PDB file of C-alpha atoms and ligand atoms in Angstrom:
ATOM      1  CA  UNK A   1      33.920  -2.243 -13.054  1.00  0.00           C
ATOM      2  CA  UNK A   2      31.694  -1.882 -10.136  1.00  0.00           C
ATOM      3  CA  UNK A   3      29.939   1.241  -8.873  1.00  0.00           C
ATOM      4  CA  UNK A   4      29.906  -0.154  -5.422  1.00  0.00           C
ATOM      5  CA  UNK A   5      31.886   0.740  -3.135  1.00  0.00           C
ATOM      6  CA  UNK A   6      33.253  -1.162  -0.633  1.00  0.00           C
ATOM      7  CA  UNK A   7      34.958  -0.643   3.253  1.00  0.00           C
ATOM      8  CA  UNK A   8      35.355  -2.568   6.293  1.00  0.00           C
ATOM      9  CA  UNK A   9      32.788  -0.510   9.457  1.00  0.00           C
ATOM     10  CA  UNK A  10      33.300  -3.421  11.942  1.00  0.00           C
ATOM     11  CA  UNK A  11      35.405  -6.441  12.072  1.00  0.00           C
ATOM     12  CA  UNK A  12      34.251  -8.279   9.526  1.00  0.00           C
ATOM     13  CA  UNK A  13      31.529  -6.279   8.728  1.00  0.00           C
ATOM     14  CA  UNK A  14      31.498  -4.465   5.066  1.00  0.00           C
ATOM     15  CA  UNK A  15      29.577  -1.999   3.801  1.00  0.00           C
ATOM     16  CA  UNK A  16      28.923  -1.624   0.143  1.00  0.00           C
ATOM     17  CA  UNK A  17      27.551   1.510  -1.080  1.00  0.00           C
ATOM     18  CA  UNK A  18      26.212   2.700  -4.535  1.00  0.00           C
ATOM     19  CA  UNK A  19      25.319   6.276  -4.538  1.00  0.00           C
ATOM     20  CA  UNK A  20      22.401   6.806  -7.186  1.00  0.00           C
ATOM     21  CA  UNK A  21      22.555  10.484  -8.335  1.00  0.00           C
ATOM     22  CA  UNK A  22      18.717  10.711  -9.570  1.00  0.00           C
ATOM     23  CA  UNK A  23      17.086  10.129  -5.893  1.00  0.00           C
ATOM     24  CA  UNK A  24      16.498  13.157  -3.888  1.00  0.00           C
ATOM     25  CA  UNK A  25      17.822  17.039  -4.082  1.00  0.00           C
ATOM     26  CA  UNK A  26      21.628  15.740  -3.678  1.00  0.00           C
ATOM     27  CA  UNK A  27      21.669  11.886  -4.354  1.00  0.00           C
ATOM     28  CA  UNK A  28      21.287   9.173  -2.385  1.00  0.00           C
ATOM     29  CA  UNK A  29      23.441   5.619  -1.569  1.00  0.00           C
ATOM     30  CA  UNK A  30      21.605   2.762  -1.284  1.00  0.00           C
ATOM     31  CA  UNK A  31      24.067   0.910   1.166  1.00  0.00           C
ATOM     32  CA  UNK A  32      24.386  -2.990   2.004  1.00  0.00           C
ATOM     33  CA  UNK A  33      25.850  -4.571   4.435  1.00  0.00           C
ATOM     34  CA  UNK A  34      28.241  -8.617   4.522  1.00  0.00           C
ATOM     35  CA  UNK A  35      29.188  -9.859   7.218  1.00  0.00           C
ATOM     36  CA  UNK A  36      31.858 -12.239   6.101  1.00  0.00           C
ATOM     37  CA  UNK A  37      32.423 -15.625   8.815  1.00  0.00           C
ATOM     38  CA  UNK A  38      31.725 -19.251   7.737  1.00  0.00           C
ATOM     39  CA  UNK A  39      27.796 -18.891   7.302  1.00  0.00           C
ATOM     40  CA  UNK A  40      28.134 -15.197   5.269  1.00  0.00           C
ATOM     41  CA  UNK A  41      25.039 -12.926   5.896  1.00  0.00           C
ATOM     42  CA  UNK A  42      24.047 -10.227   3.511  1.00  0.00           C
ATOM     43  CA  UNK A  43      21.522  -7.571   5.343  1.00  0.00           C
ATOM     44  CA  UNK A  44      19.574  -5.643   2.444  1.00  0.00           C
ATOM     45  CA  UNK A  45      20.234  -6.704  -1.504  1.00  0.00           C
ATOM     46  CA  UNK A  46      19.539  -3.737  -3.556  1.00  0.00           C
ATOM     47  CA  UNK A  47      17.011  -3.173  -6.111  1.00  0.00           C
ATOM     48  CA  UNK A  48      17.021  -5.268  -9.204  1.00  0.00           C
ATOM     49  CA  UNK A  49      18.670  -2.892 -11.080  1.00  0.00           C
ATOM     50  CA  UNK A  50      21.691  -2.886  -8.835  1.00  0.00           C
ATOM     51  CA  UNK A  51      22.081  -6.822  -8.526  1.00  0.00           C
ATOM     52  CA  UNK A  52      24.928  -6.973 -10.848  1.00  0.00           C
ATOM     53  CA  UNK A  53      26.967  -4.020  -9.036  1.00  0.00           C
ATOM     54  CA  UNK A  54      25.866  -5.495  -5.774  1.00  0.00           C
ATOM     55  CA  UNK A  55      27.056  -8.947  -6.339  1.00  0.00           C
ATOM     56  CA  UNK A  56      30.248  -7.885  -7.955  1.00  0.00           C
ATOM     57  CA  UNK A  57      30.968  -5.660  -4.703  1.00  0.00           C
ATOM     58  CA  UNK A  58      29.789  -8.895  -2.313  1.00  0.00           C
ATOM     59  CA  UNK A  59      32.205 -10.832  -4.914  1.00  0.00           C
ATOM     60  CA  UNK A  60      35.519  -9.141  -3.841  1.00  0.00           C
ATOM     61  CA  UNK A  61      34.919 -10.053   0.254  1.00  0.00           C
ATOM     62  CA  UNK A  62      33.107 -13.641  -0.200  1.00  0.00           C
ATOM     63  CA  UNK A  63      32.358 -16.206  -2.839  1.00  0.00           C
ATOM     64  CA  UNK A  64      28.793 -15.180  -4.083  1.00  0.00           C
ATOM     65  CA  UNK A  65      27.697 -18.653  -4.085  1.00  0.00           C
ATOM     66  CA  UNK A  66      28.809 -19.233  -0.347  1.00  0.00           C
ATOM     67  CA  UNK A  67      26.090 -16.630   0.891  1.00  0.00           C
ATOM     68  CA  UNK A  68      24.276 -18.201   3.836  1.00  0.00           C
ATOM     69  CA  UNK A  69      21.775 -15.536   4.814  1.00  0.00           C
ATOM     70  CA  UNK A  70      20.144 -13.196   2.721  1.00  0.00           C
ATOM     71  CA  UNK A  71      18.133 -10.871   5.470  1.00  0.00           C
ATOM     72  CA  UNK A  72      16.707  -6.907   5.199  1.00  0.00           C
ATOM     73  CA  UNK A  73      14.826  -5.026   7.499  1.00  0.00           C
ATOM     74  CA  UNK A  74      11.567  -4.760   5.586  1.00  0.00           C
ATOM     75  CA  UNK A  75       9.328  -5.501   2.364  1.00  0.00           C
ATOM     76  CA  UNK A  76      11.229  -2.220  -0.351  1.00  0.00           C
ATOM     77  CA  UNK A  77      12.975  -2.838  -3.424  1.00  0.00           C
ATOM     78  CA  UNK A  78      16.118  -1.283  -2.023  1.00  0.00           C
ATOM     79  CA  UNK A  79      15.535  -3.688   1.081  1.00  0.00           C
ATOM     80  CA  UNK A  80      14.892  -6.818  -0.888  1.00  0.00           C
ATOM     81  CA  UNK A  81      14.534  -6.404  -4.149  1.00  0.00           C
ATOM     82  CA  UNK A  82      17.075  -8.577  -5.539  1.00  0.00           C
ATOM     83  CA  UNK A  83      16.187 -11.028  -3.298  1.00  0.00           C
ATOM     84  CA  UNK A  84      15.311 -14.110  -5.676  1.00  0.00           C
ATOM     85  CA  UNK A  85      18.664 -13.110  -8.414  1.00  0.00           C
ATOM     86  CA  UNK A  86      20.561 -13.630  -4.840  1.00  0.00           C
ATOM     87  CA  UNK A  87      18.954 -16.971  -3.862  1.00  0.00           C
ATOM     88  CA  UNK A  88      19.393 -18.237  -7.973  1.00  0.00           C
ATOM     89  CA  UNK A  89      22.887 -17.528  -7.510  1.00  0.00           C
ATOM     90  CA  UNK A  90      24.080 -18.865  -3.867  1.00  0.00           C
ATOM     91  CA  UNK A  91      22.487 -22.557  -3.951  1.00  0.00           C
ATOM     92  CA  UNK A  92      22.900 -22.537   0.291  1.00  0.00           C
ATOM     93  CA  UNK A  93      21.205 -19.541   0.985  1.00  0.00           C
ATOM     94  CA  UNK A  94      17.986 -18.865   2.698  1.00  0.00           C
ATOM     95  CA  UNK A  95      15.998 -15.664   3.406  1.00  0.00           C
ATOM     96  CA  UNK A  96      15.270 -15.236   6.987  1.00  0.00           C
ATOM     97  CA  UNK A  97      12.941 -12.820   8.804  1.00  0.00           C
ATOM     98  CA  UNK A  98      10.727 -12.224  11.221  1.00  0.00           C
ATOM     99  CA  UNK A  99       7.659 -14.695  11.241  1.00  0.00           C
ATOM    100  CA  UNK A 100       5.313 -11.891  10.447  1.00  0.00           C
ATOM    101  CA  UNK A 101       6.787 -10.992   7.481  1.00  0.00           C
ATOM    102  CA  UNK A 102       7.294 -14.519   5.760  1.00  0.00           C
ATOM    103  CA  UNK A 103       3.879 -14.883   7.057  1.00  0.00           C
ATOM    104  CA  UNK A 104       2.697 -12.026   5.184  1.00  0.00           C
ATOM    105  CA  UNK A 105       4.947 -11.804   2.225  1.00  0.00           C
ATOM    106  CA  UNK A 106       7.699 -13.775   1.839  1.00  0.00           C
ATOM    107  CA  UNK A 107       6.294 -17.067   1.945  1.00  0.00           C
ATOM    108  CA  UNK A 108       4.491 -15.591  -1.520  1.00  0.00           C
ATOM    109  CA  UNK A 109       7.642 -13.334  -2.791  1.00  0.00           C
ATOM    110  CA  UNK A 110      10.546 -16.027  -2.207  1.00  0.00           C
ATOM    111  CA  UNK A 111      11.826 -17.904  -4.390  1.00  0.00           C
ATOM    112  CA  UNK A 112      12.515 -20.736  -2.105  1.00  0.00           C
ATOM    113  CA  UNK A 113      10.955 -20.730   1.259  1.00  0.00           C
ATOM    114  CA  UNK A 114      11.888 -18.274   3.911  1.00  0.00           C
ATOM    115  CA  UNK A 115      13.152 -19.189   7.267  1.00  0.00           C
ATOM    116  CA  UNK A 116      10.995 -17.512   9.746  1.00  0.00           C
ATOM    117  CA  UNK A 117      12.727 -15.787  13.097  1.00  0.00           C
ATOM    118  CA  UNK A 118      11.363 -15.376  16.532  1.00  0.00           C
ATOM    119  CA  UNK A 119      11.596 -12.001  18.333  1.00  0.00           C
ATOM    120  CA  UNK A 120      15.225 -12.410  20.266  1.00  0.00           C
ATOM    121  CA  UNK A 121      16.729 -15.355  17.929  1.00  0.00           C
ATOM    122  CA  UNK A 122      19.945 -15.512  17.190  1.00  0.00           C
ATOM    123  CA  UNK A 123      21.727 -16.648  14.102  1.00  0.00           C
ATOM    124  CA  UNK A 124      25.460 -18.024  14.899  1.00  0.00           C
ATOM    125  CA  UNK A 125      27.424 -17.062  11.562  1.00  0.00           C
ATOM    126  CA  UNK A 126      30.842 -18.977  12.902  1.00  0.00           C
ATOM    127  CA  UNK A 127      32.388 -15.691  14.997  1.00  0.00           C
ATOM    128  CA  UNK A 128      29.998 -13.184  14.671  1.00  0.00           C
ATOM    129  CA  UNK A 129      26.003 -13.634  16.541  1.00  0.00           C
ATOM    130  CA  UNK A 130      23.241 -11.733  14.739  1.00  0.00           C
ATOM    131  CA  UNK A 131      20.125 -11.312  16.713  1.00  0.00           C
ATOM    132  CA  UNK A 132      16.770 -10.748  15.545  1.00  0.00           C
ATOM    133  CA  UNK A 133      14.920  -8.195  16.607  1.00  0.00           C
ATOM    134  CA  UNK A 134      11.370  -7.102  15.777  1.00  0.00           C
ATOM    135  CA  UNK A 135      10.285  -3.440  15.267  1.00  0.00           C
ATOM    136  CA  UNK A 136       6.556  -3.251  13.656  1.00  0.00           C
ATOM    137  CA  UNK A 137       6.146  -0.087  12.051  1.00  0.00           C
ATOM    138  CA  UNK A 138      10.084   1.054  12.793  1.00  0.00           C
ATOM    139  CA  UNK A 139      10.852   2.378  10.194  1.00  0.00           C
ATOM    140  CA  UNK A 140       7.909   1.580   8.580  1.00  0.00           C
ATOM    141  CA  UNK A 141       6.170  -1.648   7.101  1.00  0.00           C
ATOM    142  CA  UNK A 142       4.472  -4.290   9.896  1.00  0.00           C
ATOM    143  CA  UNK A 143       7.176  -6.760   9.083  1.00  0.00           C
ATOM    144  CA  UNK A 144      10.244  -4.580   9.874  1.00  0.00           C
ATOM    145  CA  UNK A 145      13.357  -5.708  12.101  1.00  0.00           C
ATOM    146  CA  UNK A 146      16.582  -4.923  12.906  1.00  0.00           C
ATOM    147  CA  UNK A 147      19.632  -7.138  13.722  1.00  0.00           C
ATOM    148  CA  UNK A 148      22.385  -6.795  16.167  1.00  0.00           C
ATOM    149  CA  UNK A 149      25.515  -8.379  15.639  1.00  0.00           C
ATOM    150  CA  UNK A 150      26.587  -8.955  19.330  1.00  0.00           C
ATOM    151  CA  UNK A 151      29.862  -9.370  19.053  1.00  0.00           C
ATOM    152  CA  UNK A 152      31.426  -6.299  17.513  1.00  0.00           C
ATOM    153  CA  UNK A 153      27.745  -4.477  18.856  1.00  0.00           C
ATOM    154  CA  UNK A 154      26.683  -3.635  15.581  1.00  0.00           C
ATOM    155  CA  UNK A 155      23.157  -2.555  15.101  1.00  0.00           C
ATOM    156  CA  UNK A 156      22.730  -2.848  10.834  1.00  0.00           C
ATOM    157  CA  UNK A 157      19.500   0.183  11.756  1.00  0.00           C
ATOM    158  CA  UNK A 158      18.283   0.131   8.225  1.00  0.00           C
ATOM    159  CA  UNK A 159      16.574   3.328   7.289  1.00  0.00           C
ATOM    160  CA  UNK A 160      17.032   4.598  11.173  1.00  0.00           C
ATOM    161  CA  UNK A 161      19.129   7.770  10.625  1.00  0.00           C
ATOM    162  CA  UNK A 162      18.808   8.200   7.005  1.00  0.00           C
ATOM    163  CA  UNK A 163      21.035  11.246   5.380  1.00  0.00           C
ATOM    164  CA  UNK A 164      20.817  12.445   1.866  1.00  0.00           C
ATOM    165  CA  UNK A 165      24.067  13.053  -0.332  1.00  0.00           C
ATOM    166  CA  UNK A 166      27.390  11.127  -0.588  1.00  0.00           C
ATOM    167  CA  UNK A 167      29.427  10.733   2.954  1.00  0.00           C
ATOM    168  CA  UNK A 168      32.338   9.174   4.336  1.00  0.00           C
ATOM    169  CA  UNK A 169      31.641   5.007   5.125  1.00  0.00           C
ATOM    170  CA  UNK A 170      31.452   5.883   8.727  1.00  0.00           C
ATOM    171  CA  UNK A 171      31.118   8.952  11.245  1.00  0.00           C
ATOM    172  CA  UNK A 172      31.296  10.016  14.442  1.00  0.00           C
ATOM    173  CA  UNK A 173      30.018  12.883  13.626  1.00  0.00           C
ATOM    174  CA  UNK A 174      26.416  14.533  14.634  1.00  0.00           C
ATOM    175  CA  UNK A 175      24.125  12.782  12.101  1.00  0.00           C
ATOM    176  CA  UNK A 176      20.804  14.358  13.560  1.00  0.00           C
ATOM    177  CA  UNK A 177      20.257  17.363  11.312  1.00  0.00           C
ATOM    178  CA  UNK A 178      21.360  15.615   8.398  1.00  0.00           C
ATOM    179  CA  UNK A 179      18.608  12.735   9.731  1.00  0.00           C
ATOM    180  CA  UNK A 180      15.775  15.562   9.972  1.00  0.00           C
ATOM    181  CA  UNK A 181      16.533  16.718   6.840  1.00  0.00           C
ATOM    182  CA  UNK A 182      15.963  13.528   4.912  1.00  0.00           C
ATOM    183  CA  UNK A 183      12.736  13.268   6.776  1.00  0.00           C
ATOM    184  CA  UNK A 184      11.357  16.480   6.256  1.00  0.00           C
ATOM    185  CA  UNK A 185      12.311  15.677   2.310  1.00  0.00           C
ATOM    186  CA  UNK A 186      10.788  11.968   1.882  1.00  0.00           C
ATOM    187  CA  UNK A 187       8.692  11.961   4.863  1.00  0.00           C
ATOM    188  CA  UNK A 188       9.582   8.422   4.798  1.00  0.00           C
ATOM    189  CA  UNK A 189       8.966   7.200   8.785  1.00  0.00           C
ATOM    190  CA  UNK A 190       5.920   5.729  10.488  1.00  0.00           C
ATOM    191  CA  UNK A 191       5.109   8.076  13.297  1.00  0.00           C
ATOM    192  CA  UNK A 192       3.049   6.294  15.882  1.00  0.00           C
ATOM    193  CA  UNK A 193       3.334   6.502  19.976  1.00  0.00           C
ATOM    194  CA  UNK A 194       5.399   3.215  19.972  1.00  0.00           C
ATOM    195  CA  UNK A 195       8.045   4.680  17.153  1.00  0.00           C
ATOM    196  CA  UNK A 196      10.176   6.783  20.412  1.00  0.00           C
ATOM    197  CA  UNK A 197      10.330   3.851  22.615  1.00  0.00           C
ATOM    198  CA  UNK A 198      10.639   1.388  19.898  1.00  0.00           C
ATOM    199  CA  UNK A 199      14.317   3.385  18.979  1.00  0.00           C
ATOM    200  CA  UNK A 200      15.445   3.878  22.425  1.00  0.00           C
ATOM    201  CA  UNK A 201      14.904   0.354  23.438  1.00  0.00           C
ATOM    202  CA  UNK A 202      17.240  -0.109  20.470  1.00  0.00           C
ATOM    203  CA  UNK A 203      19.566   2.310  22.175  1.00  0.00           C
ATOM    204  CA  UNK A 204      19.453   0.180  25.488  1.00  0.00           C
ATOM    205  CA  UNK A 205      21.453  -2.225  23.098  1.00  0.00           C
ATOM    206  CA  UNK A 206      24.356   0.198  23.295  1.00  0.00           C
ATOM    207  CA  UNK A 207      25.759  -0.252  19.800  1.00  0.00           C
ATOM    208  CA  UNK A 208      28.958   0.604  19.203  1.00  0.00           C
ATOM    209  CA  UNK A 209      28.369   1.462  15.135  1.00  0.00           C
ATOM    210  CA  UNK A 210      25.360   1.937  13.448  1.00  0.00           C
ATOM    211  CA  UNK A 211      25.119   0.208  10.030  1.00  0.00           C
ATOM    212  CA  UNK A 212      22.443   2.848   8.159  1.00  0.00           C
ATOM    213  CA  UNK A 213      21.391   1.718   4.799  1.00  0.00           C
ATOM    214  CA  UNK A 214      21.123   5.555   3.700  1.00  0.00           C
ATOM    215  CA  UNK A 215      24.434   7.802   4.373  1.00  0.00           C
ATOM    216  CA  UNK A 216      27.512   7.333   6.551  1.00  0.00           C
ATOM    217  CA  UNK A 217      27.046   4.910   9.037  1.00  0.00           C
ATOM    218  CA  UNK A 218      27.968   5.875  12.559  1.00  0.00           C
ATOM    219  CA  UNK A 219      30.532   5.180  15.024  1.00  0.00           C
ATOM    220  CA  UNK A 220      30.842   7.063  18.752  1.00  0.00           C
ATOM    221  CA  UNK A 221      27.952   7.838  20.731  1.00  0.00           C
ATOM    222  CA  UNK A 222      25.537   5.615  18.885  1.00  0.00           C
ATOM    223  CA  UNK A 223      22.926   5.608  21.867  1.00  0.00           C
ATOM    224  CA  UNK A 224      22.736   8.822  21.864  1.00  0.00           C
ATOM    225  CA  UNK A 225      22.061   9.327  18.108  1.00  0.00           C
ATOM    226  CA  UNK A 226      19.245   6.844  18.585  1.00  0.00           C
ATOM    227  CA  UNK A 227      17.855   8.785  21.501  1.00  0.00           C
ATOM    228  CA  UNK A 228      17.933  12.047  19.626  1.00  0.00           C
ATOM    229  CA  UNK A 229      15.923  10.663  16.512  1.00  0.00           C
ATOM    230  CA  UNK A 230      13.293   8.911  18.847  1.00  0.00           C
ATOM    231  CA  UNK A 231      12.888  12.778  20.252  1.00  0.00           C
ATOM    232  CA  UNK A 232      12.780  14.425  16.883  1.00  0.00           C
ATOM    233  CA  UNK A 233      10.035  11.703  16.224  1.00  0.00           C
ATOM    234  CA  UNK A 234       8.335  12.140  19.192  1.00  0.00           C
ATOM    235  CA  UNK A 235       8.071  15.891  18.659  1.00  0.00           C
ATOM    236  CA  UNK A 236       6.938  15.506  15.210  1.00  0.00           C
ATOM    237  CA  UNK A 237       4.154  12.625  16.305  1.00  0.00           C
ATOM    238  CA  UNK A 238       3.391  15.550  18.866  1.00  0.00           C
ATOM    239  CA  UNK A 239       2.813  18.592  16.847  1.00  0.00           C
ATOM    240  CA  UNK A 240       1.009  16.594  14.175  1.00  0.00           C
ATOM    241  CA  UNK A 241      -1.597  15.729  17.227  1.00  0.00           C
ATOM    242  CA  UNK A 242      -1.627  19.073  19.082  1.00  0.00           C
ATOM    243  CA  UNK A 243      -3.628  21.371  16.993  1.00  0.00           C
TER     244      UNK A 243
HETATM  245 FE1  FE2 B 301      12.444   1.423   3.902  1.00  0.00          FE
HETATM  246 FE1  FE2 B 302      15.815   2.157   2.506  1.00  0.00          FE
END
């Protein structure tokens, strides 16, 4: 019996959530997310240890061994981690990132080779369009991306909003303090001058959900839950400088 579990966000578009009691002052899910369409995309894999939870949950929406994509935002266990077990066990599927990072790392790290992305590219799954979209340093690591799914305007953020505990699947609620909280805990984001305008050009997307790998994704005024965390960590890149 799985741990995982599983609900639809978008059309299409599951989320599959273990929450991992250990991590953190309150726990912490460590969330994937399948799109399911001819060419089936997983975006993040879960750590090693989870692979068998994971793949059971990705089990009950697709064939495991019909997995086209295997894709994460950045080089982390709970990003990629079970990255090879995934490509061992779907004979079709390929890892594809950003050129940087299979430059970098996953030309070394995967199993078979890596299928590297320009900035803007777009993967056609059958209905749904993912696009590629670089973000150095956003959330952290010099390889890291995001994708947009175009047609259901689904931006899978990663680590973008991250919120401790166990939440609903999805929100429309006011994620913000619960986003500042799990920074001032983990400390986890690069702060640099291009980490604001990095997230609200991600805003300019308009997304209508937010797929975050850490807590409830969110539904509603998505732009403006970017545009609040690209303040928060502009103010924090600012007091860090001013004194
Ligand atoms: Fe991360
Ligand atoms: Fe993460």
């Amino acid at each position: 019996m799985s741990d995982t579990l599983i609900d639809e966000i978008a059309d299409g578009i599951y989320r599959l959530s273990t929450f991992v009691a250990e991590v953190g002052p309150t726990g912490f899910t460590f969330n994937q997310f399948l799109i399911d369409d001819d060419d089936p995309l997983l975006f993040h894999t879960g750590q090693r240890m989870l692979f068998d939870s994971v793949s059971e949950a990705v089990a009950t929406v697709v064939p495991i061994e019909t997995l086209r994509w295997i894709t994460f935002g950045h080089i982390e266990a709970d990003e990629c981690g079970s990255m090879n077990q995934f490509l061992a066990a779907a004979p079709r599927a390929e890892v594809a990132h950003g050129a940087l990072g299979c430059m970098v790392s996953l030309n070394d790290l995967a199993d078979r080779p890596p299928v590297p992305l320009a900035n803007g590219q777009v993967l056609e799954l059958g209905t749904h369009r993912v696009r590629h979209i670089d973000t150095p340093h956003v959330p952290h690591g010099w390889e890291a991306r995001v994708l947009f799914e175009e047609t259901t305007g689904t931006l899978l953020c990663g680590d973008l909003l991250t919120q401790l505990g166990q939440g609903p699947a999805l929100t429309s609620n006011d994620v913000l303090a619960a986003a500042a909280q799990a920074e001032d805990v983990f400390g986890a984001s690069c702060l640099t001058p291009t980490t604001a305008p990095t997230i609200r050009a991600l805003a300019d997307l308009d997304p209508n959900t937010l797929a975050v790998m850490h807590g409830s994704s969110v539904t509603g005024d998505c732009s403006g839950a970017l545009r609040g965390l690209a303040d928060d960590y502009e103010r924090r890149l600012l007091n860090s400088t001013a004194a």
